[in-house]
GROMACS .gro file of C-alpha atoms in nm:
model
  370
    1MET     CA    1   2.699  -8.695   5.629
    2MET     CA    2   2.564  -8.425   5.863
    3PRO     CA    3   2.679  -8.061   5.869
    4ASN     CA    4   2.850  -8.105   6.206
    5GLU     CA    5   3.074  -8.367   6.048
    6MET     CA    6   3.187  -8.115   5.792
    7GLU     CA    7   3.295  -7.875   6.068
    8THR     CA    8   3.571  -8.118   6.164
    9MET     CA    9   3.722  -8.123   5.817
   10PRO     CA   10   4.085  -8.008   5.816
   11ILE     CA   11   4.162  -7.682   5.644
   12ILE     CA   12   4.481  -7.713   5.444
   13SER     CA   13   4.603  -7.395   5.279
   14LYS     CA   14   4.826  -7.562   5.025
   15SER     CA   15   4.644  -7.647   4.707
   16ASN     CA   16   4.756  -7.857   4.419
   17SER     CA   17   4.472  -7.765   4.188
   18ARG     CA   18   4.677  -7.482   4.035
   19LYS     CA   19   4.954  -7.719   3.923
   20ARG     CA   20   4.921  -7.782   3.555
   21ARG     CA   21   5.127  -7.974   3.306
   22LYS     CA   22   5.294  -7.750   3.053
   23ASP     CA   23   5.323  -8.015   2.784
   24GLY     CA   24   5.031  -8.140   2.580
   25ILE     CA   25   4.768  -7.892   2.702
   26GLY     CA   26   4.525  -7.759   2.447
   27PRO     CA   27   4.376  -7.408   2.432
   28ASN     CA   28   4.093  -7.507   2.668
   29GLY     CA   29   4.310  -7.706   2.904
   30THR     CA   30   4.252  -8.042   2.734
   31THR     CA   31   4.519  -8.287   2.635
   32ASP     CA   32   4.582  -8.374   2.273
   33ASP     CA   33   4.523  -8.747   2.326
   34ASP     CA   34   4.194  -8.705   2.515
   35ASP     CA   35   3.903  -8.627   2.284
   36ASP     CA   36   3.650  -8.678   2.563
   37ALA     CA   37   3.807  -8.427   2.800
   38SER     CA   38   3.653  -8.344   3.133
   39PRO     CA   39   3.600  -7.988   3.257
   40LEU     CA   40   3.768  -8.093   3.578
   41LYS     CA   41   4.105  -8.023   3.416
   42ILE     CA   42   4.021  -7.664   3.323
   43ALA     CA   43   4.172  -7.390   3.537
   44ARG     CA   44   4.379  -7.081   3.509
   45PRO     CA   45   4.731  -7.156   3.385
   46THR     CA   46   4.879  -6.886   3.610
   47LEU     CA   47   4.763  -6.643   3.875
   48SER     CA   48   4.833  -6.354   3.639
   49GLN     CA   49   4.510  -6.431   3.452
   50PRO     CA   50   4.156  -6.395   3.589
   51ALA     CA   51   3.944  -6.701   3.650
   52PRO     CA   52   3.748  -6.816   3.343
   53PHE     CA   53   3.370  -6.806   3.319
   54ALA     CA   54   3.205  -7.146   3.328
   55ASP     CA   55   2.987  -7.078   3.024
   56GLU     CA   56   3.291  -6.986   2.814
   57ASN     CA   57   3.497  -7.298   2.877
   58GLY     CA   58   3.342  -7.485   2.587
   59VAL     CA   59   3.444  -7.824   2.723
   60LYS     CA   60   3.181  -8.093   2.763
   61SER     CA   61   3.214  -8.447   2.889
   62SER     CA   62   2.995  -8.748   2.827
   63LYS     CA   63   3.145  -8.941   3.115
   64PRO     CA   64   2.913  -8.989   3.411
   65TYR     CA   65   3.000  -8.773   3.705
   66GLU     CA   66   3.068  -8.948   4.034
   67ARG     CA   67   3.096  -8.740   4.348
   68VAL     CA   68   3.390  -8.800   4.577
   69THR     CA   69   3.323  -8.893   4.935
   70LEU     CA   70   3.431  -8.684   5.231
   71GLU     CA   71   3.699  -8.936   5.322
   72GLU     CA   72   3.842  -8.932   4.971
   73ALA     CA   73   3.837  -8.552   4.964
   74LYS     CA   74   4.015  -8.527   5.300
   75ILE     CA   75   4.286  -8.771   5.195
   76GLY     CA   76   4.348  -8.590   4.867
   77THR     CA   77   4.238  -8.672   4.516
   78PRO     CA   78   4.455  -8.706   4.203
   79LEU     CA   79   4.560  -8.388   4.028
   80ASP     CA   80   4.331  -8.456   3.735
   81ARG     CA   81   4.035  -8.504   3.971
   82PRO     CA   82   4.017  -8.213   4.214
   83VAL     CA   83   3.732  -8.179   4.460
   84ARG     CA   84   3.489  -7.933   4.304
   85VAL     CA   85   3.362  -7.695   4.571
   86TYR     CA   86   3.090  -7.440   4.493
   87ALA     CA   87   3.033  -7.109   4.677
   88ASP     CA   88   2.775  -6.852   4.574
   89GLY     CA   89   2.678  -6.501   4.673
   90ILE     CA   90   2.607  -6.145   4.562
   91PHE     CA   91   2.961  -6.013   4.631
   92ASP     CA   92   2.856  -5.648   4.616
   93LEU     CA   93   3.141  -5.410   4.710
   94PHE     CA   94   3.383  -5.705   4.719
   95HIS     CA   95   3.575  -5.682   5.047
   96SER     CA   96   3.804  -5.882   5.274
   97GLY     CA   97   3.512  -6.074   5.428
   98HIS     CA   98   3.427  -6.215   5.085
   99ALA     CA   99   3.791  -6.300   5.016
  100ARG     CA  100   3.831  -6.478   5.350
  101ALA     CA  101   3.520  -6.689   5.289
  102LEU     CA  102   3.652  -6.793   4.947
  103MET     CA  103   3.993  -6.865   5.097
  104GLN     CA  104   3.831  -7.101   5.347
  105ALA     CA  105   3.636  -7.273   5.070
  106LYS     CA  106   3.952  -7.314   4.865
  107SER     CA  107   4.138  -7.460   5.164
  108LEU     CA  108   3.878  -7.721   5.260
  109PHE     CA  109   4.066  -8.007   5.090
  110PRO     CA  110   4.421  -8.068   4.969
  111ASN     CA  111   4.312  -8.060   4.603
  112THR     CA  112   4.024  -7.816   4.549
  113HIS     CA  113   3.875  -7.656   4.240
  114LEU     CA  114   3.670  -7.359   4.361
  115ILE     CA  115   3.366  -7.256   4.156
  116VAL     CA  116   3.198  -6.930   4.255
  117GLY     CA  117   2.846  -6.845   4.149
  118VAL     CA  118   2.738  -6.480   4.127
  119CYS     CA  119   2.370  -6.385   4.095
  120ASN     CA  120   2.266  -6.130   3.833
  121ASP     CA  121   2.103  -5.794   3.904
  122ASP     CA  122   1.742  -5.895   3.839
  123LEU     CA  123   1.754  -6.188   4.079
  124THR     CA  124   1.943  -5.990   4.341
  125HIS     CA  125   1.710  -5.690   4.330
  126GLN     CA  126   1.412  -5.923   4.357
  127PHE     CA  127   1.523  -6.121   4.662
  128LYS     CA  128   1.776  -5.900   4.840
  129GLY     CA  129   1.760  -5.541   4.719
  130PHE     CA  130   1.942  -5.283   4.516
  131THR     CA  131   2.318  -5.322   4.475
  132VAL     CA  132   2.592  -5.061   4.454
  133MET     CA  133   2.783  -5.249   4.182
  134ASN     CA  134   2.614  -5.389   3.876
  135GLU     CA  135   2.642  -5.756   3.780
  136ALA     CA  136   2.929  -5.705   3.533
  137GLU     CA  137   3.135  -5.529   3.799
  138ARG     CA  138   3.059  -5.801   4.052
  139TYR     CA  139   3.151  -6.079   3.808
  140ASP     CA  140   3.480  -5.911   3.732
  141ALA     CA  141   3.563  -5.846   4.099
  142VAL     CA  142   3.514  -6.214   4.189
  143ARG     CA  143   3.711  -6.357   3.898
  144HIS     CA  144   4.013  -6.151   4.001
  145CYS     CA  145   4.024  -6.310   4.347
  146ARG     CA  146   4.323  -6.545   4.360
  147TYR     CA  147   4.130  -6.824   4.534
  148VAL     CA  148   3.870  -6.856   4.255
  149ASP     CA  149   3.922  -7.109   3.975
  150GLU     CA  150   3.594  -7.063   3.786
  151VAL     CA  151   3.303  -6.816   3.789
  152VAL     CA  152   2.939  -6.899   3.715
  153ARG     CA  153   2.744  -6.599   3.592
  154ASN     CA  154   2.366  -6.574   3.643
  155ALA     CA  155   2.387  -6.817   3.931
  156PRO     CA  156   2.053  -6.946   4.065
  157TRP     CA  157   1.914  -6.835   4.401
  158SER     CA  158   1.844  -7.194   4.510
  159LEU     CA  159   2.061  -7.483   4.395
  160SER     CA  160   1.882  -7.756   4.205
  161ALA     CA  161   2.000  -8.111   4.142
  162GLU     CA  162   2.031  -8.031   3.772
  163PHE     CA  163   2.259  -7.734   3.846
  164LEU     CA  164   2.479  -7.944   4.075
  165GLU     CA  165   2.500  -8.218   3.811
  166MET     CA  166   2.575  -7.976   3.527
  167HIS     CA  167   2.869  -7.819   3.710
  168ARG     CA  168   2.971  -8.154   3.868
  169ILE     CA  169   2.977  -8.007   4.219
  170ASP     CA  170   3.096  -8.219   4.510
  171PHE     CA  171   3.041  -7.981   4.802
  172VAL     CA  172   2.876  -7.643   4.864
  173ALA     CA  173   3.060  -7.399   5.092
  174HIS     CA  174   2.880  -7.131   5.292
  175ASP     CA  175   2.861  -7.009   5.649
  176ASP     CA  176   2.651  -7.234   5.870
  177ILE     CA  177   2.400  -6.965   5.973
  178PRO     CA  178   2.056  -7.050   5.824
  179TYR     CA  179   1.999  -6.827   5.521
  180SER     CA  180   1.628  -6.749   5.502
  181SER     CA  181   1.516  -6.621   5.162
  182ALA     CA  182   1.266  -6.685   4.882
  183GLY     CA  183   1.008  -6.823   5.124
  184SER     CA  184   1.250  -7.075   5.280
  185ASP     CA  185   1.391  -7.078   5.630
  186ASP     CA  186   1.723  -7.203   5.493
  187VAL     CA  187   1.797  -7.220   5.121
  188TYR     CA  188   2.082  -7.464   5.192
  189LYS     CA  189   1.875  -7.712   5.392
  190HIS     CA  190   1.850  -7.968   5.111
  191ILE     CA  191   2.226  -7.939   5.054
  192LYS     CA  192   2.291  -8.008   5.422
  193ASP     CA  193   2.052  -8.304   5.417
  194ALA     CA  194   2.239  -8.450   5.119
  195GLY     CA  195   2.572  -8.429   5.304
  196MET     CA  196   2.717  -8.183   5.053
  197PHE     CA  197   2.744  -7.879   5.280
  198ALA     CA  198   3.090  -7.750   5.384
  199PRO     CA  199   3.064  -7.474   5.647
  200THR     CA  200   3.288  -7.169   5.653
  201GLN     CA  201   3.320  -6.889   5.908
  202ARG     CA  202   3.201  -6.532   5.862
  203THR     CA  203   3.443  -6.247   5.921
  204GLU     CA  204   3.310  -6.029   6.201
  205GLY     CA  205   3.314  -5.653   6.164
  206ILE     CA  206   3.300  -5.637   5.786
  207SER     CA  207   3.012  -5.681   5.544
  208THR     CA  208   2.855  -5.505   5.248
  209SER     CA  209   2.578  -5.372   5.473
  210ASP     CA  210   2.836  -5.232   5.714
  211ILE     CA  211   3.016  -5.050   5.434
  212ILE     CA  212   2.690  -4.903   5.301
  213THR     CA  213   2.600  -4.795   5.656
  214ARG     CA  214   2.929  -4.606   5.683
  215ILE     CA  215   2.860  -4.427   5.355
  216VAL     CA  216   2.508  -4.329   5.463
  217ARG     CA  217   2.632  -4.216   5.803
  218ASP     CA  218   2.907  -3.998   5.654
  219TYR     CA  219   2.702  -3.891   5.352
  220ASP     CA  220   2.781  -3.520   5.382
  221VAL     CA  221   3.154  -3.587   5.407
  222TYR     CA  222   3.161  -3.798   5.092
  223VAL     CA  223   2.943  -3.554   4.897
  224ARG     CA  224   3.168  -3.264   4.986
  225ARG     CA  225   3.476  -3.467   4.897
  226ASN     CA  226   3.338  -3.561   4.555
  227LEU     CA  227   3.230  -3.203   4.486
  228GLN     CA  228   3.587  -3.094   4.554
  229ARG     CA  229   3.712  -3.366   4.319
  230GLY     CA  230   3.512  -3.228   4.029
  231TYR     CA  231   3.183  -3.419   4.036
  232THR     CA  232   2.880  -3.206   3.958
  233ALA     CA  233   2.581  -3.165   4.186
  234LYS     CA  234   2.366  -3.332   3.921
  235GLU     CA  235   2.589  -3.641   3.919
  236LEU     CA  236   2.565  -3.661   4.298
  237ASN     CA  237   2.191  -3.588   4.297
  238VAL     CA  238   2.244  -3.283   4.516
  239SER     CA  239   2.016  -2.979   4.500
  240PHE     CA  240   2.143  -2.627   4.427
  241ILE     CA  241   2.093  -2.513   4.787
  242ASN     CA  242   2.272  -2.816   4.930
  243GLU     CA  243   2.557  -2.766   4.687
  244LYS     CA  244   2.607  -2.409   4.813
  245LYS     CA  245   2.577  -2.532   5.170
  246TYR     CA  246   2.845  -2.797   5.117
  247ASN     CA  247   3.075  -2.547   4.947
  248LEU     CA  248   3.029  -2.304   5.238
  249GLN     CA  249   3.101  -2.581   5.486
  250GLU     CA  250   3.414  -2.669   5.293
  251ARG     CA  251   3.538  -2.309   5.313
  252VAL     CA  252   3.459  -2.288   5.684
  253ASP     CA  253   3.645  -2.613   5.746
  254LYS     CA  254   3.945  -2.481   5.555
  255VAL     CA  255   3.948  -2.165   5.769
  256LYS     CA  256   3.917  -2.378   6.084
  257GLN     CA  257   4.203  -2.593   5.966
  258LYS     CA  258   4.420  -2.286   5.905
  259VAL     CA  259   4.340  -2.154   6.251
  260LYS     CA  260   4.418  -2.494   6.395
  261ASP     CA  261   4.748  -2.504   6.211
  262VAL     CA  262   4.837  -2.157   6.342
  263GLU     CA  263   4.747  -2.264   6.695
  264GLU     CA  264   4.958  -2.576   6.665
  265LYS     CA  265   5.252  -2.377   6.533
  266SER     CA  266   5.207  -2.124   6.816
  267LYS     CA  267   5.202  -2.404   7.069
  268GLU     CA  268   5.515  -2.549   6.917
  269PHE     CA  269   5.685  -2.205   6.933
  270VAL     CA  270   5.581  -2.149   7.294
  271GLN     CA  271   5.695  -2.498   7.382
  272LYS     CA  272   6.033  -2.436   7.223
  273VAL     CA  273   6.064  -2.102   7.409
  274GLU     CA  274   5.976  -2.273   7.736
  275GLU     CA  275   6.229  -2.544   7.672
  276LYS     CA  276   6.496  -2.285   7.593
  277SER     CA  277   6.407  -2.077   7.900
  278ILE     CA  278   6.416  -2.383   8.123
  279ASP     CA  279   6.752  -2.473   7.977
  280LEU     CA  280   6.884  -2.119   8.035
  281ILE     CA  281   6.751  -2.114   8.392
  282GLN     CA  282   6.916  -2.445   8.466
  283LYS     CA  283   7.245  -2.325   8.324
  284TRP     CA  284   7.217  -1.998   8.519
  285GLU     CA  285   7.148  -2.188   8.841
  286GLU     CA  286   7.446  -2.412   8.779
  287LYS     CA  287   7.672  -2.111   8.713
  288SER     CA  288   7.535  -1.921   9.015
  289ARG     CA  289   7.595  -2.221   9.242
  290GLU     CA  290   7.946  -2.246   9.106
  291PHE     CA  291   8.005  -1.871   9.160
  292ILE     CA  292   7.865  -1.878   9.515
  293GLY     CA  293   8.072  -2.182   9.598
  294ASN     CA  294   8.391  -2.016   9.470
  295PHE     CA  295   8.306  -1.695   9.659
  296LEU     CA  296   8.252  -1.879   9.987
  297GLU     CA  297   8.565  -2.081   9.931
  298MET     CA  298   8.758  -1.757   9.898
  299PHE     CA  299   8.580  -1.510  10.133
  300GLY     CA  300   8.385  -1.735  10.370
  301PRO     CA  301   8.448  -1.780  10.744
  302GLU     CA  302   8.690  -2.059  10.672
  303GLY     CA  303   8.788  -1.935  10.330
  304ALA     CA  304   9.127  -1.908  10.173
  305LEU     CA  305   9.146  -1.530  10.231
  306LYS     CA  306   9.117  -1.572  10.609
  307HIS     CA  307   9.400  -1.822  10.614
  308MET     CA  308   9.609  -1.590  10.399
  309LEU     CA  309   9.544  -1.299  10.639
  310LYS     CA  310   9.631  -1.514  10.938
  311GLU     CA  311   9.955  -1.623  10.779
  312GLY     CA  312  10.044  -1.263  10.686
  313LYS     CA  313   9.965  -1.135  11.037
  314GLY     CA  314  10.181  -1.403  11.191
  315ARG     CA  315  10.470  -1.316  10.967
  316MET     CA  316  10.439  -0.943  11.052
  317LEU     CA  317  10.436  -1.016  11.424
  318GLN     CA  318  10.745  -1.230  11.388
  319ALA     CA  319  10.917  -0.951  11.197
  320ILE     CA  320  10.850  -0.673  11.453
  321THR     CA  321  10.891  -0.879  11.776
  322PRO     CA  322  11.261  -0.907  11.905
  323LYS     CA  323  11.389  -1.247  11.988
  324GLN     CA  324  11.420  -1.332  12.360
  325SER     CA  325  11.758  -1.417  12.511
  326PRO     CA  326  11.818  -1.770  12.595
  327SER     CA  327  11.751  -1.867  12.954
  328ASN     CA  328  12.105  -1.995  13.020
  329SER     CA  329  12.285  -1.674  12.918
  330PRO     CA  330  12.466  -1.477  13.204
  331ALA     CA  331  12.259  -1.206  13.357
  332ARG     CA  332  12.378  -0.849  13.306
  333ASP     CA  333  12.295  -0.549  13.514
  334ARG     CA  334  12.133  -0.294  13.307
  335SER     CA  335  12.070   0.057  13.411
  336PRO     CA  336  11.714   0.142  13.405
  337SER     CA  337  11.621   0.325  13.100
  338PRO     CA  338  11.550   0.692  13.156
  339THR     CA  339  11.192   0.786  13.182
  340PHE     CA  340  11.077   1.015  12.909
  341ARG     CA  341  10.880   1.315  13.018
  342TRP     CA  342  10.705   1.565  12.801
  343PRO     CA  343  10.828   1.922  12.862
  344PHE     CA  344  10.606   2.152  13.059
  345SER     CA  345  10.425   1.860  13.209
  346LYS     CA  346  10.280   1.911  13.554
  347THR     CA  347  10.396   1.578  13.673
  348SER     CA  348  10.751   1.613  13.542
  349PRO     CA  349  11.015   1.747  13.796
  350PRO     CA  350  11.195   2.079  13.728
  351CYS     CA  351  11.492   2.039  13.507
  352SER     CA  352  11.833   2.138  13.651
  353PRO     CA  353  12.014   2.405  13.449
  354LYS     CA  354  12.254   2.255  13.204
  355PRO     CA  355  12.613   2.365  13.266
  356GLU     CA  356  12.748   2.595  13.007
  357SER     CA  357  13.059   2.493  12.819
  358ASP     CA  358  13.287   2.673  12.591
  359ALA     CA  359  13.377   2.585  12.250
  360ALA     CA  360  13.641   2.348  12.377
  361GLY     CA  361  13.395   2.162  12.586
  362TYR     CA  362  13.508   2.285  12.925
  363ASP     CA  363  13.260   2.375  13.190
  364ILE     CA  364  13.262   2.752  13.245
  365SER     CA  365  12.955   2.781  13.461
  366ASP     CA  366  13.145   2.803  13.793
  367ASP     CA  367  13.273   3.158  13.848
  368ASP     CA  368  13.511   3.053  14.132
  369SER     CA  369  13.714   2.818  13.930
  370GLU     CA  370  14.067   2.917  13.858
   0.00000   0.00000   0.00000
């Protein structure tokens, strides 16, 4: 089977390898009536326990090991014969990319027992370089991943036939990119040629090298943070001068942060004042429009006051103007009203002397009367 055939294998997330019978299971996962138990039956009873180490299982089997074919693995094997898939690595700074790769390996077949090999420090430092976590920390990180059923410590750099036979491995899972190391262009080439390679996909954007690059890039930030948390300069391998420099930078940053906080609070205050002023201006404009409208309605050219004055003037004219006689009434001769003249006026005629009268009202002005 070629590697490209393995790429078409269905990935089924549901796994039956974690199902275990509660009755008749011995301390190492063996049944009471099976003296020649196979390590294939060994797994964690529950997810609340870490995966066991392969060298601590203590279960050996004299039965010959027969690998399952790809077709049998895809269909699904019996519960007591899961497909044993092996994945190896350094797993330094265990992250989501590692977990996703192991999840894919676990999901290759319906019934999968995932064995994970972790290389020790000496082998890793020789072929790859210095690690952040030591081998004990890396072993423990991997065995607490929920997809892992068994952990092989001191895993080899290249997989030999004896190693595959000892751990009864059916398939080896790894990303399909050629892994050149230890003088080989691809350490998995012989696994691919034997039809035992099961490819997985790498998770882009996350790797141990990427995480280390972030730490190196932001070195000053992390040093200052750890100094503030109580680590000594000696523990961080920081010189006396750099320690003082980092402490000074920390104080300067605190002052900058305080100034920034004051500026933000000032901006918030100014913003609130502007909002209040805008609200007041809007209310004032509304009230002024209402006042102007009421004023014009009362005192404008066509306002209510003008109509009131017109009505009052009309009533006054009606009150002081006499009513005209009807046109059908009989005409009466009226003597012309006497013309009033101011006394001593040049235009007025001389007044005739008024006849004198006595107390009885008789005219006594004529001397010739008898």
